[in-house]
Amino acid sequence: GEDVEQSLFLSVREGDSSVINCTYTDSSSTYLYWYKQEPGAGLQLLTYIFSNMDMKQDQRLTVLLNKKDKHLSLRIADTQTGDSAIYFCAPDMRFGAGTRLTVKP
Amino acid sequence: NAGVTQTPKFRVLKTGQSMTLLCAQDMNHEYMYWYRQDPGMGLRLIHYSVGEGTTAKGEVPDGYNVSRLKKQNFLLGLESAAPSQTSVYFCASSYESSSYEQYFGPGTRLTVT
């Protein structure tokens, strides 16, 4: 959707951290989701953050929310080849175009 | 629980043919959705349903019809397929409103020649 923007591609080396950024326009967004789509598969929920939080950590995943700037990011620590996929930002289930993460060995 | 299932997984149609995609969920969810996914455009909502017997238009409804006769099923119909409808179609469901987490099916890849 045009009101949720993400970079289309990101390439990192195995073991590095990946940061996927997302900007959105609807300041009333309450639940901000990150979905992962592996090749040939449907979307799976990775994590989400409520709008009253500014950070959420879940194992290798860290979500940062800047409500003032309407900016959401997903950091994946120690990125592995199995993390290669398309990642969708979805504030209140309005989807961005997705960022294709490629992890090189 | 199977979650959300979709049939068929693949289909090739000729322009002008019709078909129905079936989505089924076994989670007793009230809300169901049909999306299409095109390269570089993310997911776009076609139609959705907030309960049995109800349907509503999404962002890109033209050329599609839907029905929700049973709570667990949501059907997407193409009456006269066009090459522009070549896409991957995803069904999803959620317990409550569309702002809540949605569970997705595996997708149907449709090619219209």
PDB file of C-alpha atoms in Angstrom:
ATOM      1  CA  GLY A   1       0.000   0.000   0.000  1.00  0.00           C
ATOM      2  CA  GLU A   2       1.212   3.479  -0.773  1.00  0.00           C
ATOM      3  CA  ASP A   3       0.824   4.598   2.852  1.00  0.00           C
ATOM      4  CA  VAL A   4       3.352   2.027   4.085  1.00  0.00           C
ATOM      5  CA  GLU A   5       6.827   2.207   2.575  1.00  0.00           C
ATOM      6  CA  GLN A   6       9.753  -0.180   2.748  1.00  0.00           C
ATOM      7  CA  SER A   7      12.941  -0.610   0.782  1.00  0.00           C
ATOM      8  CA  LEU A   8      12.524  -3.452  -1.683  1.00  0.00           C
ATOM      9  CA  PHE A   9      15.880  -5.172  -1.191  1.00  0.00           C
ATOM     10  CA  LEU A  10      18.467  -5.756   1.541  1.00  0.00           C
ATOM     11  CA  SER A  11      21.556  -7.932   1.324  1.00  0.00           C
ATOM     12  CA  VAL A  12      23.718  -8.897   4.308  1.00  0.00           C
ATOM     13  CA  ARG A  13      26.451 -11.406   5.150  1.00  0.00           C
ATOM     14  CA  GLU A  14      25.724 -14.365   7.381  1.00  0.00           C
ATOM     15  CA  GLY A  15      26.365 -13.459  11.009  1.00  0.00           C
ATOM     16  CA  ASP A  16      25.783  -9.733  10.500  1.00  0.00           C
ATOM     17  CA  SER A  17      22.755  -7.852  11.787  1.00  0.00           C
ATOM     18  CA  SER A  18      19.951  -6.920   9.403  1.00  0.00           C
ATOM     19  CA  VAL A  19      17.822  -3.835   9.839  1.00  0.00           C
ATOM     20  CA  ILE A  20      14.619  -3.507   7.837  1.00  0.00           C
ATOM     21  CA  ASN A  21      12.949  -0.113   7.954  1.00  0.00           C
ATOM     22  CA  CYS A  22       9.349   0.912   7.424  1.00  0.00           C
ATOM     23  CA  THR A  23       7.565   4.258   7.396  1.00  0.00           C
ATOM     24  CA  TYR A  24       3.817   4.698   7.543  1.00  0.00           C
ATOM     25  CA  THR A  25       1.344   7.534   7.431  1.00  0.00           C
ATOM     26  CA  ASP A  26      -1.516   6.532   9.745  1.00  0.00           C
ATOM     27  CA  SER A  27      -0.606   7.834  13.195  1.00  0.00           C
ATOM     28  CA  SER A  28      -3.578   5.997  14.742  1.00  0.00           C
ATOM     29  CA  SER A  29      -2.064   2.572  13.986  1.00  0.00           C
ATOM     30  CA  THR A  30      -2.419   0.437  17.107  1.00  0.00           C
ATOM     31  CA  TYR A  31      -0.818  -2.908  16.275  1.00  0.00           C
ATOM     32  CA  LEU A  32       2.274  -2.860  14.105  1.00  0.00           C
ATOM     33  CA  TYR A  33       3.148  -6.247  12.681  1.00  0.00           C
ATOM     34  CA  TRP A  34       6.096  -7.827  10.924  1.00  0.00           C
ATOM     35  CA  TYR A  35       5.365 -10.800   8.706  1.00  0.00           C
ATOM     36  CA  LYS A  36       7.822 -13.143   6.998  1.00  0.00           C
ATOM     37  CA  GLN A  37       7.201 -14.840   3.673  1.00  0.00           C
ATOM     38  CA  GLU A  38       9.477 -17.655   2.577  1.00  0.00           C
ATOM     39  CA  PRO A  39       9.622 -18.622  -1.113  1.00  0.00           C
ATOM     40  CA  GLY A  40       6.421 -20.253  -2.322  1.00  0.00           C
ATOM     41  CA  ALA A  41       4.707 -19.931   1.040  1.00  0.00           C
ATOM     42  CA  GLY A  42       2.137 -17.792   2.771  1.00  0.00           C
ATOM     43  CA  LEU A  43       2.857 -15.079   5.315  1.00  0.00           C
ATOM     44  CA  GLN A  44       3.725 -15.931   8.881  1.00  0.00           C
ATOM     45  CA  LEU A  45       3.602 -13.528  11.782  1.00  0.00           C
ATOM     46  CA  LEU A  46       7.098 -12.829  13.111  1.00  0.00           C
ATOM     47  CA  THR A  47       6.394 -10.323  15.817  1.00  0.00           C
ATOM     48  CA  TYR A  48       4.372  -7.230  16.588  1.00  0.00           C
ATOM     49  CA  ILE A  49       4.459  -4.184  18.813  1.00  0.00           C
ATOM     50  CA  PHE A  50       1.710  -2.164  20.404  1.00  0.00           C
ATOM     51  CA  SER A  51       1.659   1.528  19.714  1.00  0.00           C
ATOM     52  CA  ASN A  52       2.268   2.368  23.378  1.00  0.00           C
ATOM     53  CA  MET A  53       5.670   0.643  23.289  1.00  0.00           C
ATOM     54  CA  ASP A  54       8.880   1.877  21.732  1.00  0.00           C
ATOM     55  CA  MET A  55      10.840  -1.360  21.746  1.00  0.00           C
ATOM     56  CA  LYS A  56      10.176  -5.072  21.857  1.00  0.00           C
ATOM     57  CA  GLN A  57      12.784  -7.830  21.898  1.00  0.00           C
ATOM     58  CA  ASP A  58      12.088 -11.445  21.047  1.00  0.00           C
ATOM     59  CA  GLN A  59      15.202 -13.634  20.871  1.00  0.00           C
ATOM     60  CA  ARG A  60      17.123 -12.457  17.768  1.00  0.00           C
ATOM     61  CA  LEU A  61      14.421  -9.970  16.785  1.00  0.00           C
ATOM     62  CA  THR A  62      14.209  -6.379  17.990  1.00  0.00           C
ATOM     63  CA  VAL A  63      11.408  -4.060  16.937  1.00  0.00           C
ATOM     64  CA  LEU A  64      11.794  -0.324  17.373  1.00  0.00           C
ATOM     65  CA  LEU A  65       8.901   2.091  17.039  1.00  0.00           C
ATOM     66  CA  ASN A  66       9.215   5.848  16.688  1.00  0.00           C
ATOM     67  CA  LYS A  67       5.616   7.057  16.790  1.00  0.00           C
ATOM     68  CA  LYS A  68       6.536  10.684  16.326  1.00  0.00           C
ATOM     69  CA  ASP A  69       8.294   9.945  13.045  1.00  0.00           C
ATOM     70  CA  LYS A  70       5.954   7.039  12.149  1.00  0.00           C
ATOM     71  CA  HIS A  71       8.949   4.793  11.692  1.00  0.00           C
ATOM     72  CA  LEU A  72       9.146   1.098  12.479  1.00  0.00           C
ATOM     73  CA  SER A  73      12.210  -1.103  12.192  1.00  0.00           C
ATOM     74  CA  LEU A  74      13.000  -4.783  12.533  1.00  0.00           C
ATOM     75  CA  ARG A  75      16.496  -5.836  13.535  1.00  0.00           C
ATOM     76  CA  ILE A  76      17.587  -9.436  13.117  1.00  0.00           C
ATOM     77  CA  ALA A  77      20.749 -10.256  15.049  1.00  0.00           C
ATOM     78  CA  ASP A  78      23.228 -12.892  13.818  1.00  0.00           C
ATOM     79  CA  THR A  79      21.405 -13.230  10.503  1.00  0.00           C
ATOM     80  CA  GLN A  80      21.370 -16.760   9.088  1.00  0.00           C
ATOM     81  CA  THR A  81      20.768 -18.053   5.552  1.00  0.00           C
ATOM     82  CA  GLY A  82      17.398 -19.355   6.771  1.00  0.00           C
ATOM     83  CA  ASP A  83      16.375 -15.744   7.368  1.00  0.00           C
ATOM     84  CA  SER A  84      16.378 -15.093   3.619  1.00  0.00           C
ATOM     85  CA  ALA A  85      12.772 -14.174   2.834  1.00  0.00           C
ATOM     86  CA  ILE A  86      10.478 -11.240   2.174  1.00  0.00           C
ATOM     87  CA  TYR A  87       9.586  -9.210   5.263  1.00  0.00           C
ATOM     88  CA  PHE A  88       6.384  -7.202   5.369  1.00  0.00           C
ATOM     89  CA  CYS A  89       5.668  -4.281   7.625  1.00  0.00           C
ATOM     90  CA  ALA A  90       1.923  -4.095   8.390  1.00  0.00           C
ATOM     91  CA  PRO A  91       0.620  -1.346  10.683  1.00  0.00           C
ATOM     92  CA  ASP A  92      -2.927  -2.482  11.581  1.00  0.00           C
ATOM     93  CA  MET A  93      -2.624  -5.017   8.749  1.00  0.00           C
ATOM     94  CA  ARG A  94      -1.985  -2.458   5.998  1.00  0.00           C
ATOM     95  CA  PHE A  95       0.891  -3.988   4.100  1.00  0.00           C
ATOM     96  CA  GLY A  96       3.998  -2.467   2.672  1.00  0.00           C
ATOM     97  CA  ALA A  97       5.476  -3.860  -0.546  1.00  0.00           C
ATOM     98  CA  GLY A  98       7.889  -6.047   1.386  1.00  0.00           C
ATOM     99  CA  THR A  99      11.680  -6.097   1.729  1.00  0.00           C
ATOM    100  CA  ARG A 100      13.480  -9.037   0.155  1.00  0.00           C
ATOM    101  CA  LEU A 101      16.319  -9.995   2.511  1.00  0.00           C
ATOM    102  CA  THR A 102      19.162 -11.974   0.967  1.00  0.00           C
ATOM    103  CA  VAL A 103      21.723 -13.493   3.306  1.00  0.00           C
ATOM    104  CA  LYS A 104      25.061 -14.372   1.721  1.00  0.00           C
ATOM    105  CA  PRO A 105      27.278 -17.064   3.263  1.00  0.00           C
TER     106      PRO A 105
ATOM    107  CA  ASN B   1      -5.846 -27.789  13.388  1.00  0.00           C
ATOM    108  CA  ALA B   2      -5.182 -27.259   9.692  1.00  0.00           C
ATOM    109  CA  GLY B   3      -5.386 -23.458  10.076  1.00  0.00           C
ATOM    110  CA  VAL B   4      -6.188 -21.780   6.763  1.00  0.00           C
ATOM    111  CA  THR B   5      -6.279 -23.934   3.651  1.00  0.00           C
ATOM    112  CA  GLN B   6      -6.729 -22.926   0.035  1.00  0.00           C
ATOM    113  CA  THR B   7      -7.664 -24.902  -3.051  1.00  0.00           C
ATOM    114  CA  PRO B   8      -6.390 -25.180  -5.690  1.00  0.00           C
ATOM    115  CA  LYS B   9      -2.683 -24.441  -5.281  1.00  0.00           C
ATOM    116  CA  PHE B  10      -2.131 -23.714  -8.969  1.00  0.00           C
ATOM    117  CA  ARG B  11      -4.425 -22.957 -11.894  1.00  0.00           C
ATOM    118  CA  VAL B  12      -4.062 -21.834 -15.472  1.00  0.00           C
ATOM    119  CA  LEU B  13      -7.058 -20.193 -17.140  1.00  0.00           C
ATOM    120  CA  LYS B  14      -7.715 -18.859 -20.592  1.00  0.00           C
ATOM    121  CA  THR B  15      -9.023 -15.307 -20.916  1.00  0.00           C
ATOM    122  CA  GLY B  16     -12.775 -15.270 -20.382  1.00  0.00           C
ATOM    123  CA  GLN B  17     -12.960 -18.482 -18.358  1.00  0.00           C
ATOM    124  CA  SER B  18     -14.382 -18.511 -14.852  1.00  0.00           C
ATOM    125  CA  MET B  19     -13.247 -20.176 -11.656  1.00  0.00           C
ATOM    126  CA  THR B  20     -13.745 -20.228  -7.908  1.00  0.00           C
ATOM    127  CA  LEU B  21     -11.008 -20.284  -5.286  1.00  0.00           C
ATOM    128  CA  LEU B  22     -11.932 -21.885  -1.995  1.00  0.00           C
ATOM    129  CA  CYS B  23     -10.625 -20.854   1.403  1.00  0.00           C
ATOM    130  CA  ALA B  24     -11.380 -22.754   4.579  1.00  0.00           C
ATOM    131  CA  GLN B  25     -10.420 -22.087   8.207  1.00  0.00           C
ATOM    132  CA  ASP B  26     -10.948 -24.223  11.271  1.00  0.00           C
ATOM    133  CA  MET B  27     -10.178 -21.602  13.938  1.00  0.00           C
ATOM    134  CA  ASN B  28     -13.744 -20.273  14.279  1.00  0.00           C
ATOM    135  CA  HIS B  29     -12.587 -16.860  13.074  1.00  0.00           C
ATOM    136  CA  GLU B  30     -15.196 -14.251  12.284  1.00  0.00           C
ATOM    137  CA  TYR B  31     -13.166 -12.251   9.778  1.00  0.00           C
ATOM    138  CA  MET B  32     -11.865 -13.586   6.459  1.00  0.00           C
ATOM    139  CA  TYR B  33      -9.978 -11.865   3.660  1.00  0.00           C
ATOM    140  CA  TRP B  34      -8.819 -12.326   0.100  1.00  0.00           C
ATOM    141  CA  TYR B  35      -5.609 -10.638  -1.047  1.00  0.00           C
ATOM    142  CA  ARG B  36      -3.619 -10.662  -4.228  1.00  0.00           C
ATOM    143  CA  GLN B  37       0.142 -10.384  -4.288  1.00  0.00           C
ATOM    144  CA  ASP B  38       1.974  -8.912  -7.252  1.00  0.00           C
ATOM    145  CA  PRO B  39       5.732  -8.281  -7.497  1.00  0.00           C
ATOM    146  CA  GLY B  40       6.807  -5.044  -5.830  1.00  0.00           C
ATOM    147  CA  MET B  41       3.268  -4.242  -4.679  1.00  0.00           C
ATOM    148  CA  GLY B  42       2.887  -6.202  -1.475  1.00  0.00           C
ATOM    149  CA  LEU B  43      -0.568  -7.491  -0.641  1.00  0.00           C
ATOM    150  CA  ARG B  44      -3.706  -5.751  -1.825  1.00  0.00           C
ATOM    151  CA  LEU B  45      -7.060  -6.497  -0.252  1.00  0.00           C
ATOM    152  CA  ILE B  46      -9.701  -7.669  -2.746  1.00  0.00           C
ATOM    153  CA  HIS B  47     -12.726  -8.422  -0.547  1.00  0.00           C
ATOM    154  CA  TYR B  48     -13.296  -9.300   3.052  1.00  0.00           C
ATOM    155  CA  SER B  49     -16.011 -10.619   5.330  1.00  0.00           C
ATOM    156  CA  VAL B  50     -16.767  -9.720   8.934  1.00  0.00           C
ATOM    157  CA  GLY B  51     -19.001 -12.721   9.514  1.00  0.00           C
ATOM    158  CA  GLU B  52     -21.120 -15.419   7.952  1.00  0.00           C
ATOM    159  CA  GLY B  53     -23.377 -14.008   5.248  1.00  0.00           C
ATOM    160  CA  THR B  54     -21.521 -10.686   4.975  1.00  0.00           C
ATOM    161  CA  THR B  55     -19.001  -9.420   2.432  1.00  0.00           C
ATOM    162  CA  ALA B  56     -17.377  -6.065   1.721  1.00  0.00           C
ATOM    163  CA  LYS B  57     -15.124  -4.559  -0.930  1.00  0.00           C
ATOM    164  CA  GLY B  58     -11.463  -3.999  -0.339  1.00  0.00           C
ATOM    165  CA  GLU B  59      -8.914  -1.988  -2.264  1.00  0.00           C
ATOM    166  CA  VAL B  60      -9.096  -3.832  -5.613  1.00  0.00           C
ATOM    167  CA  PRO B  61     -12.527  -5.547  -5.905  1.00  0.00           C
ATOM    168  CA  ASP B  62     -13.228  -5.131  -9.630  1.00  0.00           C
ATOM    169  CA  GLY B  63     -13.498  -8.387 -11.563  1.00  0.00           C
ATOM    170  CA  TYR B  64     -14.000 -10.496  -8.431  1.00  0.00           C
ATOM    171  CA  ASN B  65     -16.962 -11.691  -6.409  1.00  0.00           C
ATOM    172  CA  VAL B  66     -17.065 -13.415  -3.045  1.00  0.00           C
ATOM    173  CA  SER B  67     -19.433 -15.377  -0.875  1.00  0.00           C
ATOM    174  CA  ARG B  68     -19.428 -16.416   2.797  1.00  0.00           C
ATOM    175  CA  LEU B  69     -22.320 -18.845   3.138  1.00  0.00           C
ATOM    176  CA  LYS B  70     -20.635 -20.721   5.969  1.00  0.00           C
ATOM    177  CA  LYS B  71     -18.469 -19.211   8.679  1.00  0.00           C
ATOM    178  CA  GLN B  72     -15.536 -21.447   7.901  1.00  0.00           C
ATOM    179  CA  ASN B  73     -15.485 -20.887   4.121  1.00  0.00           C
ATOM    180  CA  PHE B  74     -14.798 -17.852   1.969  1.00  0.00           C
ATOM    181  CA  LEU B  75     -15.035 -18.215  -1.799  1.00  0.00           C
ATOM    182  CA  LEU B  76     -13.441 -15.944  -4.388  1.00  0.00           C
ATOM    183  CA  GLY B  77     -14.887 -16.024  -7.888  1.00  0.00           C
ATOM    184  CA  LEU B  78     -13.581 -14.760 -11.182  1.00  0.00           C
ATOM    185  CA  GLU B  79     -16.458 -14.556 -13.659  1.00  0.00           C
ATOM    186  CA  SER B  80     -14.438 -13.706 -16.766  1.00  0.00           C
ATOM    187  CA  ALA B  81     -10.713 -13.999 -16.172  1.00  0.00           C
ATOM    188  CA  ALA B  82      -8.317 -11.433 -17.640  1.00  0.00           C
ATOM    189  CA  PRO B  83      -4.508 -11.548 -17.944  1.00  0.00           C
ATOM    190  CA  SER B  84      -4.351  -8.692 -15.392  1.00  0.00           C
ATOM    191  CA  GLN B  85      -5.678 -11.169 -12.829  1.00  0.00           C
ATOM    192  CA  THR B  86      -2.552 -13.288 -13.098  1.00  0.00           C
ATOM    193  CA  SER B  87      -1.307 -13.195  -9.517  1.00  0.00           C
ATOM    194  CA  VAL B  88      -0.842 -15.131  -6.312  1.00  0.00           C
ATOM    195  CA  TYR B  89      -3.979 -15.101  -4.190  1.00  0.00           C
ATOM    196  CA  PHE B  90      -3.884 -15.396  -0.420  1.00  0.00           C
ATOM    197  CA  CYS B  91      -6.729 -16.015   1.935  1.00  0.00           C
ATOM    198  CA  ALA B  92      -6.469 -14.990   5.580  1.00  0.00           C
ATOM    199  CA  SER B  93      -8.617 -15.031   8.677  1.00  0.00           C
ATOM    200  CA  SER B  94      -8.651 -13.265  12.020  1.00  0.00           C
ATOM    201  CA  TYR B  95     -10.568 -13.657  15.263  1.00  0.00           C
ATOM    202  CA  GLU B  96     -11.642 -10.082  15.599  1.00  0.00           C
ATOM    203  CA  SER B  97     -11.240  -6.916  13.612  1.00  0.00           C
ATOM    204  CA  SER B  98      -8.955  -6.454  10.638  1.00  0.00           C
ATOM    205  CA  SER B  99      -6.384  -4.740  12.876  1.00  0.00           C
ATOM    206  CA  TYR B 100      -5.718  -8.003  14.665  1.00  0.00           C
ATOM    207  CA  GLU B 101      -3.252 -10.675  13.626  1.00  0.00           C
ATOM    208  CA  GLN B 102      -4.288 -12.492  10.488  1.00  0.00           C
ATOM    209  CA  TYR B 103      -3.477 -16.104   9.691  1.00  0.00           C
ATOM    210  CA  PHE B 104      -2.657 -16.796   6.071  1.00  0.00           C
ATOM    211  CA  GLY B 105      -3.195 -19.713   3.756  1.00  0.00           C
ATOM    212  CA  PRO B 106      -0.411 -21.041   1.508  1.00  0.00           C
ATOM    213  CA  GLY B 107      -1.632 -19.204  -1.588  1.00  0.00           C
ATOM    214  CA  THR B 108      -3.021 -20.020  -5.030  1.00  0.00           C
ATOM    215  CA  ARG B 109      -0.915 -19.181  -8.078  1.00  0.00           C
ATOM    216  CA  LEU B 110      -3.234 -18.231 -10.942  1.00  0.00           C
ATOM    217  CA  THR B 111      -2.075 -17.624 -14.490  1.00  0.00           C
ATOM    218  CA  VAL B 112      -4.463 -16.228 -17.096  1.00  0.00           C
ATOM    219  CA  THR B 113      -3.303 -16.585 -20.689  1.00  0.00           C
TER     220      THR B 113
END
